[in-house]
Short mmCIF file of C-alpha atoms in Angstrom, two decimals:
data_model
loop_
_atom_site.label_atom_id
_atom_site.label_comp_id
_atom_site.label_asym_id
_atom_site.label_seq_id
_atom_site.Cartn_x
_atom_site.Cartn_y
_atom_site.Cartn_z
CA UNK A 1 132.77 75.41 20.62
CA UNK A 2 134.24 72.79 18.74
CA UNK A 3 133.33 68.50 18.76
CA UNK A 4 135.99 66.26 18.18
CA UNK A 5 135.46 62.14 17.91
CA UNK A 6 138.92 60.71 19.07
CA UNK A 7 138.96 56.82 18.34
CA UNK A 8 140.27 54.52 21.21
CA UNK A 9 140.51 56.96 23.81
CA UNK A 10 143.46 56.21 26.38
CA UNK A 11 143.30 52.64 25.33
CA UNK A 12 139.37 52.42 24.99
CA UNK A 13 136.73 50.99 23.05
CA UNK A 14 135.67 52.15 20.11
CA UNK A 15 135.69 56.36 20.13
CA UNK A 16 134.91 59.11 22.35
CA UNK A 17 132.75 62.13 21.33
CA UNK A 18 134.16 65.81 22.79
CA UNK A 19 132.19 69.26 22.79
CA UNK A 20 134.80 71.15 24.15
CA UNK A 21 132.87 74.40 25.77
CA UNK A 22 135.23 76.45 26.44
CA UNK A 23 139.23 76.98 24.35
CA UNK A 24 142.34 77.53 26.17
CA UNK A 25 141.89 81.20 26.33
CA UNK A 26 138.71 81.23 28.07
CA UNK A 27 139.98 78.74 30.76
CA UNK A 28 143.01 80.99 31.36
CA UNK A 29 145.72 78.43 32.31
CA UNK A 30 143.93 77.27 35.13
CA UNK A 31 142.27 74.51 33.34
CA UNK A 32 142.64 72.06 30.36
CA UNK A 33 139.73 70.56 29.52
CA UNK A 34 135.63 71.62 30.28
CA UNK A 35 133.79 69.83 27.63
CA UNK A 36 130.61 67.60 27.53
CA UNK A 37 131.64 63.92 26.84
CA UNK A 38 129.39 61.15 25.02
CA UNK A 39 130.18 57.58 24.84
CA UNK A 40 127.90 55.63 22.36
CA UNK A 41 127.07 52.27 23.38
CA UNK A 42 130.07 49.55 23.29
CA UNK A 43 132.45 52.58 23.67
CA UNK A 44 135.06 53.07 26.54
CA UNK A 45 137.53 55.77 27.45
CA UNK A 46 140.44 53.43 29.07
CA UNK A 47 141.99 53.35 32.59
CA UNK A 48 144.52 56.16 32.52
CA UNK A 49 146.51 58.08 35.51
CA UNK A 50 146.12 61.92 36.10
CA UNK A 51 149.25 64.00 36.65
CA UNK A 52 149.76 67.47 38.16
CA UNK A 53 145.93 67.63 37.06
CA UNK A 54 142.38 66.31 38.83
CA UNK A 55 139.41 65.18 36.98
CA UNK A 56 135.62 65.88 38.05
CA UNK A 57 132.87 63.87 35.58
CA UNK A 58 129.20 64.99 36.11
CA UNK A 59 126.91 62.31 34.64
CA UNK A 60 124.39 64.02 32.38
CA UNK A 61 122.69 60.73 31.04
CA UNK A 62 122.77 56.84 30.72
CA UNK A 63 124.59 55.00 32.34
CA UNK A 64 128.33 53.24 33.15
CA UNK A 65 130.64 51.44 35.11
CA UNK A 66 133.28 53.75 36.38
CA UNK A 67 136.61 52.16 37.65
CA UNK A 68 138.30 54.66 40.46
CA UNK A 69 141.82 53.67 40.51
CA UNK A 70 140.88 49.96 39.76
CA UNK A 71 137.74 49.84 42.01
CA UNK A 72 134.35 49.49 39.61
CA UNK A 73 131.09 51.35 40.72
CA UNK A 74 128.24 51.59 38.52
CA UNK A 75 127.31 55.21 37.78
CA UNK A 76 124.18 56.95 36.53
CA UNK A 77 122.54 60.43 35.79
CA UNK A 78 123.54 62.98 38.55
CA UNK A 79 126.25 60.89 40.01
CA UNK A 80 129.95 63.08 40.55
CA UNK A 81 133.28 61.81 40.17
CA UNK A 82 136.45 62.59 40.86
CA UNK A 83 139.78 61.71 40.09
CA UNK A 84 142.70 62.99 42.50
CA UNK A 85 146.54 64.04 41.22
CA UNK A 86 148.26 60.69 40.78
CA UNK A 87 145.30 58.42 40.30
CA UNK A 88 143.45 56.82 37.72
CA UNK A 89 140.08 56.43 36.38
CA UNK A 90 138.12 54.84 33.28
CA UNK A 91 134.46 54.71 32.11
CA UNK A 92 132.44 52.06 30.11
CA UNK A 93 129.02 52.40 28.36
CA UNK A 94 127.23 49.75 29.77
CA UNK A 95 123.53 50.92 28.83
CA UNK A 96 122.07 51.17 25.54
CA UNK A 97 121.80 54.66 24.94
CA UNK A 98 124.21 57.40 25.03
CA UNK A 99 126.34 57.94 28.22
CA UNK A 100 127.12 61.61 28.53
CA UNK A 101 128.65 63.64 30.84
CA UNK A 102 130.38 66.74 31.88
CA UNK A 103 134.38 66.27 32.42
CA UNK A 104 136.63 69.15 33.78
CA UNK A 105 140.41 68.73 34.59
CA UNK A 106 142.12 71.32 36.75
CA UNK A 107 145.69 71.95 36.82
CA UNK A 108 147.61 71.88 39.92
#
């Protein structure tokens, strides 16, 4: 299990904290990412597009607004997500604590 902080994620705010659970063995080419994700206060990951991939966020904690493919929705502990092949998504902090949640992309 490794943590990464990646600074200005797809465009974002400030920097994105990654605990990725699982490497690329244990996901066996059927997935690339299962990690948990924390955005501090102030901190964004950017609008970006999914390709030949979907993404599913579970929200663990705080809270955020969530644009899906352009459309914002507040979204809050226990609330799902999910990002299609050939759409887009992004996620703001917009609480004072810690946002984290669970993000998995599949491959298609």
């Amino acid at each position: 299990m490794t943590t990464e902080r990646v600074e200005h994620m797809a465009g974002g705010q400030g920097h994105t904290l990654i605990k990725r659970l699982l490497d690329e063995k244990q996901l066996n080419g059927k997935c690339r990412l299962y990690a948990q994700v924390t955005l501090e206060p102030g901190c964004s990951l950017g609008y970006h597009e999914h390709h030949n991939e979907s993404e599913t966020y579970y929200i663990l904690s705080g809270k955020g607004i969530y644009s899906d493919n352009g459309t914002l929705r507040m979204v809050q502990a226990g609330d799902v997500t999910f990002t299609p092949d050939g759409k887009g998504h992004g996620l703001t902090n917009s609480g004072d604590e810690d946002l984290v949640f669970m993000a998995l992309i599949i491959l298609d």
